[in-house]
Coordinates of C-alpha atoms in Angstrom, one line a residue:
Chain P
M1 CA 0.0 0.0 0.0
G2 CA 3.0 2.3 0.4
W3 CA 3.3 2.8 -3.3
L4 CA -0.4 3.7 -3.5
R5 CA -0.1 6.3 -0.8
S6 CA 3.0 7.7 -2.5
I7 CA 1.0 8.3 -5.7
F8 CA -1.5 10.5 -3.8
N9 CA 1.0 12.3 -1.6
R10 CA 3.6 13.5 -4.1
P11 CA 4.6 17.1 -4.0
E12 CA 2.4 19.2 -6.3
K13 CA 4.3 20.5 -9.3
A14 CA 3.5 23.5 -11.3
Y15 CA 1.6 23.3 -14.6
A16 CA 3.4 23.3 -17.8
H17 CA 3.8 26.6 -19.7
P18 CA 0.7 27.1 -21.9
Y19 CA 2.8 27.5 -25.1
L20 CA 4.8 24.3 -24.3
A21 CA 1.6 22.3 -23.5
G22 CA 0.0 23.7 -26.7
A23 CA 3.0 22.7 -28.8
I24 CA 3.0 19.2 -27.4
L25 CA -0.8 18.9 -27.9
G26 CA -0.2 20.1 -31.5
V27 CA 2.3 17.4 -32.2
V28 CA -0.1 14.8 -30.7
L29 CA -2.9 16.1 -32.9
F30 CA -0.6 16.0 -35.9
L31 CA 0.4 12.4 -35.2
A32 CA -3.2 11.4 -34.8
F33 CA -3.9 12.8 -38.3
M34 CA -0.8 11.2 -39.8
L35 CA -1.4 7.8 -38.4
T36 CA -5.1 7.4 -38.5
G37 CA -6.5 10.3 -40.6
N38 CA -8.7 11.2 -37.6
G39 CA -8.1 14.0 -35.2
L40 CA -8.9 14.1 -31.5
G41 CA -12.3 14.0 -29.9
S42 CA -14.3 12.9 -26.9
S43 CA -17.9 14.0 -27.0
G44 CA -18.7 11.4 -29.6
A45 CA -17.7 8.7 -27.1
T46 CA -20.1 10.1 -24.6
S47 CA -23.1 9.6 -26.9
R48 CA -21.8 6.2 -28.0
I49 CA -21.6 5.0 -24.4
D50 CA -25.1 6.4 -23.9
A51 CA -26.2 4.5 -27.0
A52 CA -24.6 1.3 -25.7
L53 CA -26.5 1.7 -22.4
V54 CA -29.8 2.3 -24.1
D55 CA -29.2 -0.6 -26.3
M56 CA -28.7 -2.8 -23.3
V57 CA -31.8 -1.6 -21.4
A58 CA -34.2 -0.9 -24.3
P59 CA -33.0 -2.2 -27.7
A60 CA -36.4 -1.5 -29.2
H61 CA -36.1 2.2 -28.3
V62 CA -32.9 2.3 -30.3
D63 CA -34.7 1.2 -33.4
N64 CA -37.3 4.0 -33.0
T65 CA -34.8 6.8 -32.4
P66 CA -33.1 7.9 -35.6
Y67 CA -30.1 9.3 -33.9
L68 CA -29.4 6.1 -31.9
L69 CA -30.2 3.9 -34.9
K70 CA -27.1 5.2 -36.7
M71 CA -24.8 4.1 -33.9
A72 CA -26.5 1.1 -32.4
G73 CA -29.1 -0.1 -34.8
G74 CA -29.3 -3.8 -35.7
D75 CA -26.1 -5.7 -34.8
K76 CA -24.0 -2.5 -34.7
N77 CA -21.9 -2.1 -31.6
P78 CA -21.9 1.6 -30.8
L79 CA -18.6 1.2 -28.9
D80 CA -16.9 0.0 -32.1
D81 CA -15.5 3.4 -33.0
W82 CA -12.0 5.0 -32.7
I83 CA -13.3 7.7 -30.4
V84 CA -14.1 5.2 -27.6
P85 CA -10.5 4.1 -27.0
V86 CA -9.5 7.8 -27.3
F87 CA -12.0 8.6 -24.6
F88 CA -10.7 6.0 -22.1
G89 CA -7.1 6.8 -23.1
A90 CA -7.7 10.4 -22.2
L91 CA -9.1 9.4 -18.8
L92 CA -6.0 7.3 -18.1
G93 CA -3.7 10.0 -19.5
G94 CA -5.2 12.7 -17.2
F95 CA -4.8 10.3 -14.3
A96 CA -1.2 9.6 -15.2
S97 CA -0.2 13.2 -15.5
G98 CA -2.1 14.0 -12.2
A99 CA -0.2 11.1 -10.5
R100 CA 3.2 12.2 -11.8
N101 CA 2.8 15.8 -10.9
G102 CA 1.2 15.3 -7.5
R103 CA -2.2 16.6 -8.4
L104 CA -4.4 13.6 -7.5
K105 CA -6.7 15.0 -4.9
L106 CA -10.4 14.6 -4.1
T107 CA -11.5 18.2 -4.2
T108 CA -13.7 20.7 -6.0
T109 CA -12.3 23.5 -8.1
K110 CA -14.6 26.6 -7.9
G111 CA -14.8 30.4 -7.8
P112 CA -14.2 31.9 -4.3
N113 CA -17.8 33.1 -3.7
I114 CA -19.9 30.0 -4.2
S115 CA -20.5 26.9 -2.1
N116 CA -19.4 23.4 -3.1
T117 CA -23.0 22.5 -3.7
T118 CA -23.6 25.4 -6.1
R119 CA -20.5 24.4 -7.9
W120 CA -21.6 20.8 -8.2
V121 CA -25.1 21.7 -9.5
M122 CA -23.6 24.1 -12.0
S123 CA -21.0 21.7 -13.3
F124 CA -23.6 19.0 -13.8
L125 CA -25.9 21.5 -15.6
G126 CA -22.9 22.8 -17.6
G127 CA -22.0 19.3 -18.6
M128 CA -25.5 18.6 -19.7
I129 CA -25.8 21.8 -21.7
F130 CA -22.3 21.5 -23.2
L131 CA -22.8 17.9 -24.5
Y132 CA -26.2 18.8 -25.8
G133 CA -24.6 21.5 -27.9
A134 CA -21.6 19.3 -28.8
R135 CA -23.8 16.6 -30.3
M136 CA -25.8 19.2 -32.1
A137 CA -22.6 20.7 -33.6
R138 CA -21.3 17.2 -34.3
G139 CA -18.2 17.7 -32.1
C140 CA -16.9 19.6 -29.1
T141 CA -13.9 21.8 -28.5
S142 CA -11.6 18.9 -29.4
G143 CA -13.4 17.3 -32.3
Q144 CA -14.4 20.5 -33.9
A145 CA -12.4 23.5 -32.7
L146 CA -9.1 21.7 -32.3
S147 CA -9.1 19.0 -35.0
G148 CA -11.3 20.9 -37.5
G149 CA -9.4 24.0 -36.8
A150 CA -6.1 22.4 -37.8
T151 CA -7.5 20.9 -41.0
L152 CA -8.9 24.4 -41.8
A153 CA -12.5 23.0 -41.9
A154 CA -14.7 26.0 -42.5
G155 CA -17.6 24.8 -40.3
S156 CA -15.2 24.1 -37.4
W157 CA -13.9 27.6 -37.4
V158 CA -17.5 28.9 -37.3
I159 CA -18.2 26.6 -34.4
M160 CA -15.1 27.7 -32.6
L161 CA -16.2 31.3 -32.9
A162 CA -19.7 30.4 -31.7
I163 CA -18.3 28.6 -28.6
F164 CA -16.2 31.5 -27.5
G165 CA -19.0 34.0 -28.5
G166 CA -21.5 32.1 -26.4
A167 CA -19.2 31.9 -23.4
Y168 CA -18.1 35.5 -23.6
A169 CA -21.6 36.8 -24.0
L170 CA -22.8 35.0 -20.9
A171 CA -19.6 35.4 -18.8
Y172 CA -20.7 38.8 -17.3
F173 CA -24.0 37.5 -16.1
V174 CA -22.6 34.5 -14.3
R175 CA -19.5 36.2 -13.0
K176 CA -20.5 35.4 -9.4
L177 CA -19.7 31.8 -10.2
W178 CA -16.0 32.6 -11.0
V179 CA -14.8 35.9 -9.6
Chain I
M1 CA 4.8 5.0 -47.3
N2 CA 1.5 6.7 -47.5
F3 CA -0.1 8.3 -44.5
P4 CA -2.6 8.1 -42.9
L5 CA -2.0 4.4 -42.6
E6 CA -4.8 2.3 -43.9
A7 CA -4.7 -0.2 -41.1
F8 CA -5.4 2.5 -38.5
T9 CA -8.2 4.4 -40.2
T10 CA -10.9 2.5 -38.3
V11 CA -10.8 0.5 -35.1
S12 CA -11.8 -3.1 -35.3
A13 CA -11.5 -6.3 -33.3
A14 CA -9.8 -7.9 -36.3
N15 CA -6.8 -5.6 -35.8
P16 CA -6.4 -5.2 -32.0
W17 CA -3.4 -2.9 -32.5
T18 CA -5.9 -0.2 -33.5
Y19 CA -7.2 0.0 -29.9
V20 CA -3.6 0.5 -28.7
V21 CA -3.0 3.2 -31.2
F22 CA -6.2 5.1 -30.5
G23 CA -5.9 4.5 -26.8
G24 CA -2.3 5.8 -26.9
I25 CA -3.4 8.9 -28.8
G26 CA -6.1 9.5 -26.2
F27 CA -3.6 8.9 -23.4
A28 CA -1.3 11.6 -24.8
F29 CA -4.3 13.9 -25.2
G30 CA -5.5 13.5 -21.7
Y31 CA -1.9 13.8 -20.3
T32 CA -1.3 17.0 -22.1
L33 CA -4.5 18.6 -21.1
E34 CA -3.9 17.8 -17.4
M35 CA -0.3 19.1 -17.8
A36 CA -1.6 22.4 -19.0
G37 CA -3.8 22.8 -15.9
F38 CA -7.1 22.1 -17.6
G39 CA -8.2 19.8 -14.7
D40 CA -8.9 23.0 -12.8
S41 CA -12.1 24.7 -13.9
R42 CA -10.8 28.1 -12.6
K43 CA -8.0 28.1 -15.1
L44 CA -10.6 27.5 -17.9
A45 CA -13.1 30.0 -16.7
A46 CA -10.4 32.7 -16.2
Q47 CA -10.2 32.9 -20.0
F48 CA -13.6 34.5 -20.1
Y49 CA -12.7 37.3 -17.6
F50 CA -9.4 38.0 -19.4
K51 CA -7.5 37.1 -16.2
E52 CA -5.5 34.3 -17.7
L53 CA -5.7 33.3 -21.3
T54 CA -4.3 29.8 -20.9
V55 CA -7.2 28.3 -23.0
L56 CA -6.5 30.5 -25.9
K57 CA -2.7 30.0 -25.8
V58 CA -2.9 26.2 -25.5
M59 CA -5.6 25.8 -28.1
F60 CA -4.2 28.1 -30.7
T61 CA -0.6 26.9 -30.2
A62 CA -1.9 23.4 -30.7
I63 CA -3.9 24.3 -33.8
A64 CA -1.1 26.3 -35.3
V65 CA 1.5 23.6 -34.7
A66 CA -0.7 20.7 -35.9
M67 CA -1.8 22.7 -39.0
T68 CA 1.7 23.7 -40.0
L69 CA 3.0 20.1 -39.6
L70 CA -0.1 18.7 -41.4
F71 CA 0.1 20.9 -44.4
G72 CA 3.8 20.6 -44.6
A73 CA 3.5 16.8 -44.7
V74 CA 0.7 17.2 -47.2
G75 CA 2.9 19.4 -49.4
L76 CA 5.7 16.9 -49.2
G77 CA 3.4 14.2 -50.3
V78 CA 3.8 12.2 -47.1
I79 CA 0.1 12.6 -46.1
D80 CA -2.8 12.3 -48.5
F81 CA -5.0 15.2 -47.4
N82 CA -8.1 13.6 -49.0
Q83 CA -7.8 10.7 -46.6
V84 CA -7.7 13.0 -43.6
W85 CA -11.0 13.6 -41.9
V86 CA -12.3 17.2 -42.4
N87 CA -15.4 18.0 -40.5
P88 CA -18.2 18.6 -42.9
T89 CA -19.7 22.1 -42.6
Y90 CA -23.2 22.4 -41.2
L91 CA -23.7 26.1 -40.5
G92 CA -27.1 25.9 -38.9
S93 CA -26.6 23.2 -36.3
G94 CA -22.9 24.3 -36.0
V95 CA -23.7 27.9 -34.9
V96 CA -26.6 27.0 -32.6
G97 CA -24.7 24.0 -31.1
G98 CA -21.6 26.2 -30.7
L99 CA -23.5 28.9 -28.8
I100 CA -25.0 26.2 -26.6
M101 CA -21.6 24.8 -25.9
G102 CA -20.4 28.3 -25.0
V103 CA -23.2 28.5 -22.4
G104 CA -22.2 25.1 -21.0
F105 CA -18.6 26.1 -20.9
I106 CA -19.1 29.2 -18.7
V107 CA -21.7 27.6 -16.5
G108 CA -19.9 24.3 -16.1
G109 CA -16.3 25.4 -16.3
F110 CA -15.1 22.6 -18.5
C111 CA -15.3 21.3 -22.0
P112 CA -15.8 17.5 -22.5
T113 CA -12.2 16.4 -22.7
T114 CA -10.9 18.7 -20.0
S115 CA -13.6 17.3 -17.7
L116 CA -12.1 13.9 -18.3
A117 CA -8.7 15.2 -17.2
S118 CA -10.4 16.8 -14.2
A119 CA -12.5 13.8 -13.2
S120 CA -9.6 11.4 -13.4
T121 CA -7.5 13.5 -11.0
G122 CA -10.2 13.5 -8.4
R123 CA -12.1 16.7 -9.0
I124 CA -15.7 16.3 -8.0
D125 CA -16.9 19.1 -10.2
G126 CA -15.1 17.4 -13.2
M127 CA -16.9 14.1 -12.4
L128 CA -20.2 15.8 -12.2
F129 CA -19.6 17.7 -15.5
M130 CA -18.8 14.3 -17.1
L131 CA -22.0 12.8 -15.6
G132 CA -24.1 15.7 -16.8
G133 CA -22.5 15.2 -20.2
F134 CA -23.9 11.7 -20.4
V135 CA -27.4 13.1 -19.6
G136 CA -27.0 15.9 -22.2
A137 CA -25.9 13.6 -24.9
F138 CA -28.7 11.3 -24.1
L139 CA -31.2 14.2 -24.2
F140 CA -29.9 15.2 -27.6
G141 CA -30.5 11.7 -28.9
E142 CA -34.0 11.8 -27.6
T143 CA -34.9 15.2 -29.0
E144 CA -33.0 15.1 -32.3
R145 CA -36.1 13.7 -34.1
Y146 CA -38.0 17.0 -33.6
F147 CA -35.5 18.9 -35.7
D148 CA -33.9 16.1 -37.8
H149 CA -34.4 17.9 -41.1
W150 CA -32.8 21.2 -39.9
Y151 CA -30.0 19.2 -38.1
N152 CA -29.0 17.4 -41.3
N153 CA -29.6 20.1 -43.9
A154 CA -29.4 23.7 -42.6
G155 CA -26.4 25.4 -44.1
Y156 CA -24.8 22.1 -45.3
Y157 CA -21.7 22.6 -47.4
G158 CA -20.1 19.2 -47.1
R159 CA -16.3 19.0 -47.0
L160 CA -15.4 22.6 -47.2
T161 CA -12.1 24.2 -46.1
L162 CA -11.3 27.8 -45.5
D163 CA -8.8 28.1 -48.4
Q164 CA -11.7 27.2 -50.7
V165 CA -13.9 29.8 -49.0
F166 CA -11.4 32.6 -49.4
G167 CA -9.9 31.4 -52.7
V168 CA -6.3 31.2 -51.5
S169 CA -4.0 28.3 -51.4
A170 CA -4.0 26.2 -48.2
S171 CA -0.3 26.8 -47.6
A172 CA -0.8 30.6 -47.8
L173 CA -3.7 30.3 -45.4
V174 CA -1.4 28.3 -43.0
L175 CA 0.9 31.3 -42.9
I176 CA -2.0 33.7 -42.3
V177 CA -3.4 31.7 -39.5
V178 CA 0.0 31.4 -37.8
L179 CA 0.5 35.1 -38.0
A180 CA -3.0 35.7 -36.6
A181 CA -2.3 33.3 -33.8
L182 CA 1.0 35.0 -32.9
F183 CA -0.7 38.4 -33.0
M184 CA -3.4 37.0 -30.7
F185 CA -0.8 35.6 -28.3
W186 CA 0.7 39.1 -28.1
G187 CA -2.7 40.7 -27.6
G188 CA -3.6 38.0 -25.0
E189 CA -0.5 38.7 -23.0
Q190 CA -1.3 42.4 -23.0
L191 CA -4.8 41.6 -21.6
E192 CA -3.3 39.4 -18.9
R193 CA -1.1 42.3 -17.9
V194 CA -4.0 44.7 -17.7
F195 CA -6.8 42.4 -16.3
G196 CA -4.8 39.7 -14.6
R197 CA -2.0 42.0 -13.3
K198 CA 0.6 39.6 -14.6
D199 CA 4.2 40.5 -14.8
L200 CA 5.2 39.7 -18.3
S201 CA 8.9 40.1 -17.7
R202 CA 8.8 36.8 -15.7
E203 CA 7.5 34.9 -18.8
P204 CA 10.2 32.7 -20.4
G205 CA 12.1 34.5 -23.2
L206 CA 12.2 31.1 -25.0
R207 CA 8.7 31.7 -26.2
K208 CA 9.9 34.3 -28.6
F209 CA 12.2 31.7 -30.2
G210 CA 9.2 29.4 -30.4
A211 CA 7.2 32.1 -32.2
V212 CA 10.1 32.6 -34.7
G213 CA 10.4 28.9 -35.2
L214 CA 6.6 28.5 -35.9
F215 CA 6.7 31.4 -38.3
A216 CA 9.7 29.9 -40.1
A217 CA 8.0 26.6 -40.4
A218 CA 4.8 28.2 -41.8
L219 CA 7.0 30.0 -44.4
G220 CA 8.5 26.6 -45.2
V221 CA 5.0 25.2 -45.8
L222 CA 4.4 28.1 -48.2
V223 CA 7.6 27.4 -50.1
I224 CA 6.7 23.6 -50.3
G225 CA 3.2 24.5 -51.6
S226 CA 0.5 22.0 -52.3
P227 CA 1.0 18.9 -54.4
T228 CA -0.4 19.3 -57.9
P229 CA -3.0 16.8 -59.2
E230 CA -0.2 15.5 -61.5
D231 CA 2.1 14.8 -58.5
R232 CA -0.7 13.0 -56.7
Y233 CA -1.6 11.0 -59.8
Q234 CA 2.0 9.8 -60.2
R235 CA 2.1 8.6 -56.5
L236 CA -1.1 6.6 -56.7
T237 CA -0.9 2.8 -56.2
F238 CA -3.5 0.2 -56.7
K239 CA -3.4 -3.3 -55.3
R240 CA -4.8 -6.2 -57.2
T241 CA -4.6 -9.9 -56.2
E242 CA -4.3 -12.5 -58.7
V243 CA -4.9 -16.2 -58.4
I244 CA -2.2 -18.3 -60.1
E245 CA -2.5 -22.0 -60.5
K246 CA 0.7 -23.6 -59.4
A247 CA 1.0 -26.5 -61.9
G248 CA 0.1 -24.7 -65.1
A249 CA 2.2 -21.6 -65.6
E250 CA -0.9 -20.3 -67.2
K251 CA -2.2 -17.3 -65.5
A252 CA -5.7 -17.4 -64.4
D253 CA -6.6 -14.1 -65.8
A254 CA -9.1 -13.5 -63.0
E255 CA -8.5 -10.7 -60.6
K256 CA -9.8 -12.0 -57.4
V257 CA -13.0 -10.2 -56.8
G258 CA -15.2 -9.6 -53.8
A259 CA -18.2 -9.3 -56.1
E260 CA -19.6 -12.4 -57.5
K261 CA -18.4 -13.5 -61.0
V262 CA -21.2 -14.0 -63.4
G263 CA -19.4 -15.1 -66.5
A264 CA -17.5 -18.1 -65.3
E265 CA -15.2 -18.3 -68.3
K266 CA -12.6 -20.5 -67.0
G267 CA -14.2 -23.9 -66.9
G268 CA -13.1 -27.1 -65.2
A269 CA -10.2 -27.5 -67.6
E270 CA -8.0 -25.4 -65.3
K271 CA -8.7 -27.4 -62.2
T272 CA -5.4 -28.9 -61.1
D273 CA -4.3 -30.7 -57.9
A274 CA -1.9 -27.9 -57.0
E275 CA -3.1 -25.3 -54.6
P276 CA -3.8 -22.0 -56.2
Q277 CA -1.5 -19.2 -55.1
T278 CA -2.5 -15.7 -54.5
V279 CA -0.2 -13.0 -55.6
T280 CA -0.6 -9.4 -54.8
H281 CA 0.5 -6.9 -57.4
V282 CA 0.9 -3.2 -56.9
Y283 CA 0.2 -1.1 -60.0
S284 CA 0.6 2.6 -60.7
A285 CA -2.3 4.4 -62.2
D286 CA -0.9 4.4 -65.7
E287 CA -0.3 0.6 -65.4
M288 CA -3.9 0.2 -64.4
L289 CA -5.0 1.9 -67.6
A290 CA -2.5 0.1 -69.7
K291 CA -3.5 -3.3 -68.4
R292 CA -7.2 -2.2 -68.7
L293 CA -7.9 -3.2 -65.1
V294 CA -10.1 -0.2 -64.5
F295 CA -12.3 -0.7 -67.6
T296 CA -15.6 -2.3 -66.7
S297 CA -17.5 -3.9 -69.6
P298 CA -21.1 -2.8 -70.4
A299 CA -22.2 -6.2 -69.1
E300 CA -20.5 -5.7 -65.7
A301 CA -21.6 -2.1 -65.4
F302 CA -25.1 -3.2 -66.1
K303 CA -25.0 -6.1 -63.7
A304 CA -23.5 -3.9 -61.0
R305 CA -27.0 -2.4 -60.6
Y306 CA -28.4 -5.6 -59.3
Q307 CA -25.7 -6.4 -56.8
Q308 CA -26.3 -6.0 -53.1
A309 CA -22.8 -5.3 -52.2
I310 CA -22.1 -2.3 -54.3
N311 CA -23.8 1.0 -55.0
P312 CA -22.9 2.0 -58.6
V313 CA -23.0 5.7 -59.6
Y314 CA -23.0 6.2 -63.3
L315 CA -21.1 9.5 -64.0
D316 CA -21.8 10.6 -67.5
V317 CA -19.1 13.1 -68.3
R318 CA -20.3 14.0 -71.8
S319 CA -21.8 17.3 -73.0
E320 CA -25.3 18.0 -72.0
S321 CA -26.5 17.7 -75.6
D322 CA -25.1 14.2 -76.0
Y323 CA -26.6 13.3 -72.6
N324 CA -30.0 14.5 -73.7
L325 CA -29.8 12.5 -76.9
Y326 CA -29.1 9.2 -75.1
H327 CA -28.0 8.2 -71.6
L328 CA -28.2 5.2 -69.3
V329 CA -31.1 5.3 -66.9
D330 CA -30.1 6.7 -63.5
S331 CA -26.9 8.2 -64.8
V332 CA -25.8 11.6 -63.6
N333 CA -24.6 14.2 -66.1
V334 CA -21.5 16.0 -65.0
P335 CA -19.6 17.4 -68.0
L336 CA -15.9 16.8 -67.8
Q337 CA -15.2 20.6 -67.4
R338 CA -17.4 20.7 -64.3
L339 CA -16.2 17.4 -62.7
A340 CA -13.7 19.0 -60.4
E341 CA -16.4 21.0 -58.7
I342 CA -18.2 18.0 -57.4
V343 CA -15.1 16.1 -56.1
P344 CA -15.6 17.3 -52.5
N345 CA -19.1 15.9 -52.5
L346 CA -17.9 12.6 -54.0
L347 CA -15.3 12.4 -51.2
S348 CA -17.7 13.1 -48.3
E349 CA -21.2 12.1 -49.2
P350 CA -21.8 8.7 -50.8
P351 CA -21.7 5.5 -48.8
A352 CA -18.4 3.7 -48.7
N353 CA -19.5 0.9 -51.1
T354 CA -20.2 3.4 -53.9
V355 CA -18.5 2.5 -57.2
F356 CA -18.2 5.3 -59.7
I357 CA -18.3 4.4 -63.4
T358 CA -17.3 7.2 -65.7
I359 CA -19.0 7.2 -69.1
G360 CA -18.0 8.9 -72.3
N361 CA -19.0 8.4 -76.0
D362 CA -15.9 6.4 -76.4
E363 CA -13.1 6.3 -73.8
A364 CA -11.0 9.4 -74.1
A365 CA -13.2 11.7 -71.9
A366 CA -14.0 9.0 -69.5
I367 CA -10.2 8.3 -69.0
E368 CA -9.6 12.0 -68.3
A369 CA -12.5 11.9 -65.8
W370 CA -11.0 8.8 -64.2
K371 CA -7.6 10.4 -63.9
L372 CA -9.1 13.5 -62.2
L373 CA -11.1 11.5 -59.8
V374 CA -8.4 9.0 -58.7
S375 CA -5.9 11.8 -58.3
S376 CA -8.4 13.5 -56.0
S377 CA -8.5 10.3 -53.9
V378 CA -12.0 9.3 -54.9
Q379 CA -12.2 5.5 -54.3
N380 CA -13.6 2.8 -56.5
V381 CA -13.6 4.6 -59.9
Y382 CA -14.0 2.7 -63.1
I383 CA -14.4 3.5 -66.8
L384 CA -17.2 2.1 -68.9
E385 CA -15.3 0.2 -71.5
G386 CA -16.0 1.5 -75.0
G387 CA -18.4 4.1 -73.6
I388 CA -21.9 4.7 -74.8
N389 CA -21.1 3.5 -78.3
R390 CA -20.1 0.0 -77.0
W391 CA -23.1 0.0 -74.7
I392 CA -25.4 0.5 -77.7
E393 CA -23.5 -2.2 -79.6
V394 CA -24.2 -4.6 -76.7
F395 CA -27.7 -3.7 -75.6
G396 CA -29.2 -1.7 -78.5
A397 CA -28.0 -3.3 -81.6
K398 CA -31.5 -4.5 -82.4
D399 CA -33.2 -1.2 -81.8
P400 CA -34.1 0.1 -85.3
A401 CA -34.4 3.7 -84.0
L402 CA -30.7 3.8 -83.4
K403 CA -28.9 4.3 -86.7
P404 CA -25.1 3.8 -87.0
L405 CA -23.3 6.8 -88.3
A406 CA -20.6 6.2 -90.9
N407 CA -18.1 9.0 -90.2
A408 CA -18.3 9.8 -86.5
G409 CA -15.2 11.4 -85.1
E410 CA -13.1 10.4 -82.1
D411 CA -15.0 10.2 -78.8
Q412 CA -18.3 11.1 -80.5
L413 CA -21.6 9.3 -80.7
R414 CA -21.5 6.7 -83.5
Y415 CA -25.2 6.5 -83.7
G416 CA -27.9 8.8 -84.9
F417 CA -31.0 9.4 -82.9
P418 CA -34.5 10.3 -84.1
A419 CA -35.1 12.4 -81.0
A420 CA -33.5 13.5 -77.8
L421 CA -35.3 10.9 -75.7
G422 CA -32.6 10.8 -73.0
S423 CA -33.0 7.5 -71.1
R424 CA -36.3 6.5 -72.7
Y425 CA -34.7 4.2 -75.4
K426 CA -35.2 0.6 -74.5
S427 CA -31.5 -0.1 -74.3
C428 CA -30.9 2.6 -71.7
S429 CA -32.4 0.3 -69.1
P430 CA -31.9 -3.2 -70.5
N431 CA -34.3 -5.8 -69.2
P432 CA -32.6 -7.8 -66.4
I433 CA -34.5 -10.9 -67.3
E434 CA -33.6 -10.8 -71.0
Y435 CA -30.0 -10.2 -70.1
E436 CA -29.7 -12.5 -67.2
K437 CA -26.7 -14.4 -68.5
L438 CA -23.8 -12.2 -69.6
D439 CA -20.2 -13.1 -69.9
F440 CA -17.6 -10.7 -68.7
K441 CA -14.3 -10.3 -66.9
A442 CA -15.0 -8.9 -63.5
R443 CA -13.0 -5.9 -63.0
I444 CA -14.7 -4.1 -60.1
V445 CA -12.9 -4.7 -56.8
L446 CA -14.6 -2.9 -54.0
Q447 CA -12.2 -1.2 -51.7
L448 CA -13.6 0.0 -48.4
K449 CA -10.9 2.3 -47.3
R450 CA -12.7 4.1 -44.6
D451 CA -16.1 4.7 -43.3
K452 CA -16.5 8.4 -43.8
S453 CA -19.3 8.6 -41.3
G454 CA -17.0 7.2 -38.6
G455 CA -14.7 10.2 -38.6
G456 CA -14.7 13.3 -36.6
C457 CA -16.4 13.5 -33.3
G458 CA -19.0 11.1 -34.6

């Protein structure tokens, strides 16, 4: 058990410089394109895992829902897609970096003027809203803004502007959450 | 070697390595995001109050670096850009979805992948964001039916890149985007100084070298330029497997075909005790033409319509007037001059089992069309052997309305027509019962390179 405790009690290191982290991320993204032809992503996996769950509980419902039909209809396995291993890889990778840099800690990150409960409710709501929008736009900040941005996809740049536009437009009204 | 690697374009249990590759990519992705501090929602939200522009810096550095490397490799011919997933443009659902994501971002403090990095390091808010995400994605699946038409059609432009929108070359646009990013970084640092009270003198001086390096690389991409269609054509390779009987040195002339062979021309005579050997040949595009491996006979082209496995698209590349005189039923008229315009649609839209058959009066125009399509990475393109003239010879010889012309020129119709009936001549849609038995050499080999619908964040 000693090694386990040592993972959680390592001295916390500083974050990498944004430009350095960005450059590394850029190389990772490039390698993804070079090897597989696909970029990065994650929100697609969320809806595929959803589809797999629905398929287990109510397979008939899948056949009546056009959106699920595409992923899980018939004998299709919704988890049989490149984005699913990327999703689980990202979870592992985040954990590995947290472990290495002493940042594994059960805690809540929030603005100074709200309670933990408010923060929890808001993050749940935010996740719900974000993924709803991500599925509508056919990709999130990684699948559209990052990957589509690097391939110069016209629609992805529009989506990127819309994401930042939406967030900046609302930022003032929810400033209590963060500042 | 041609990138992206064919073996890694889709995951499948048949090739377990693909899970390792995609899992590894995901691992590096999550690791980098956590390293940048994106497990902490405050760092992300600070972006929207101009206190700390880490999100902008990380994201645009990543985009600029990946884009420069990508288009550099494309220019050098290492990566085939047409095999790289480019998110199709849907302006309607993109804009609305993007705005909704913005709301989720500022309310929840994460985006989907950063919430993974946060949740996996023990942040409760990250876990709840992830959980909420599952609910949101589920709700989208349940409500999509109410706006299905809008979702799939509003502002749809298919595979569209910014260089096409602005009418500049991709490599010039790379330089412009890099310059814009560098300018934004400079502006962002000024904002941090004003709103975040950050002391810029403590920032590493190395970042200026990075900026110069990125700029130089983007200049390099501009110098390399984009590969011409001619370059791409020369680099094309086609794989064909051939079955050779061991005992007889005679080549069984059959290309091994996934589709069923109707005209079984090699009878029992060739049956020997020796096991047949399968040999794989790699041909260049010109060799494919010279060996006539991409010419499909009228009989095969006709039979293709009745095969479950393939979805033939008959691309008639003749002039509109010739097309109006006589064309195959269901064929699409795209005159050769306008063919380049529809290439993006051919790359993104049709299902993966689509086989394109280019059709001319004879073969010259159809060969040009074939060259254009294959050098643009359109898969499964074939040429109708002998064109419309041969088709009429095979299926319409008995039609008294079609009168052979004595002195037709090269690649022109060799028949006279009483009226421009289009596809209403009997031979435009031969009766499948009448022509049930046809002999031909099967040439169509369906290649399922990648499932286009599987790309992106799909």
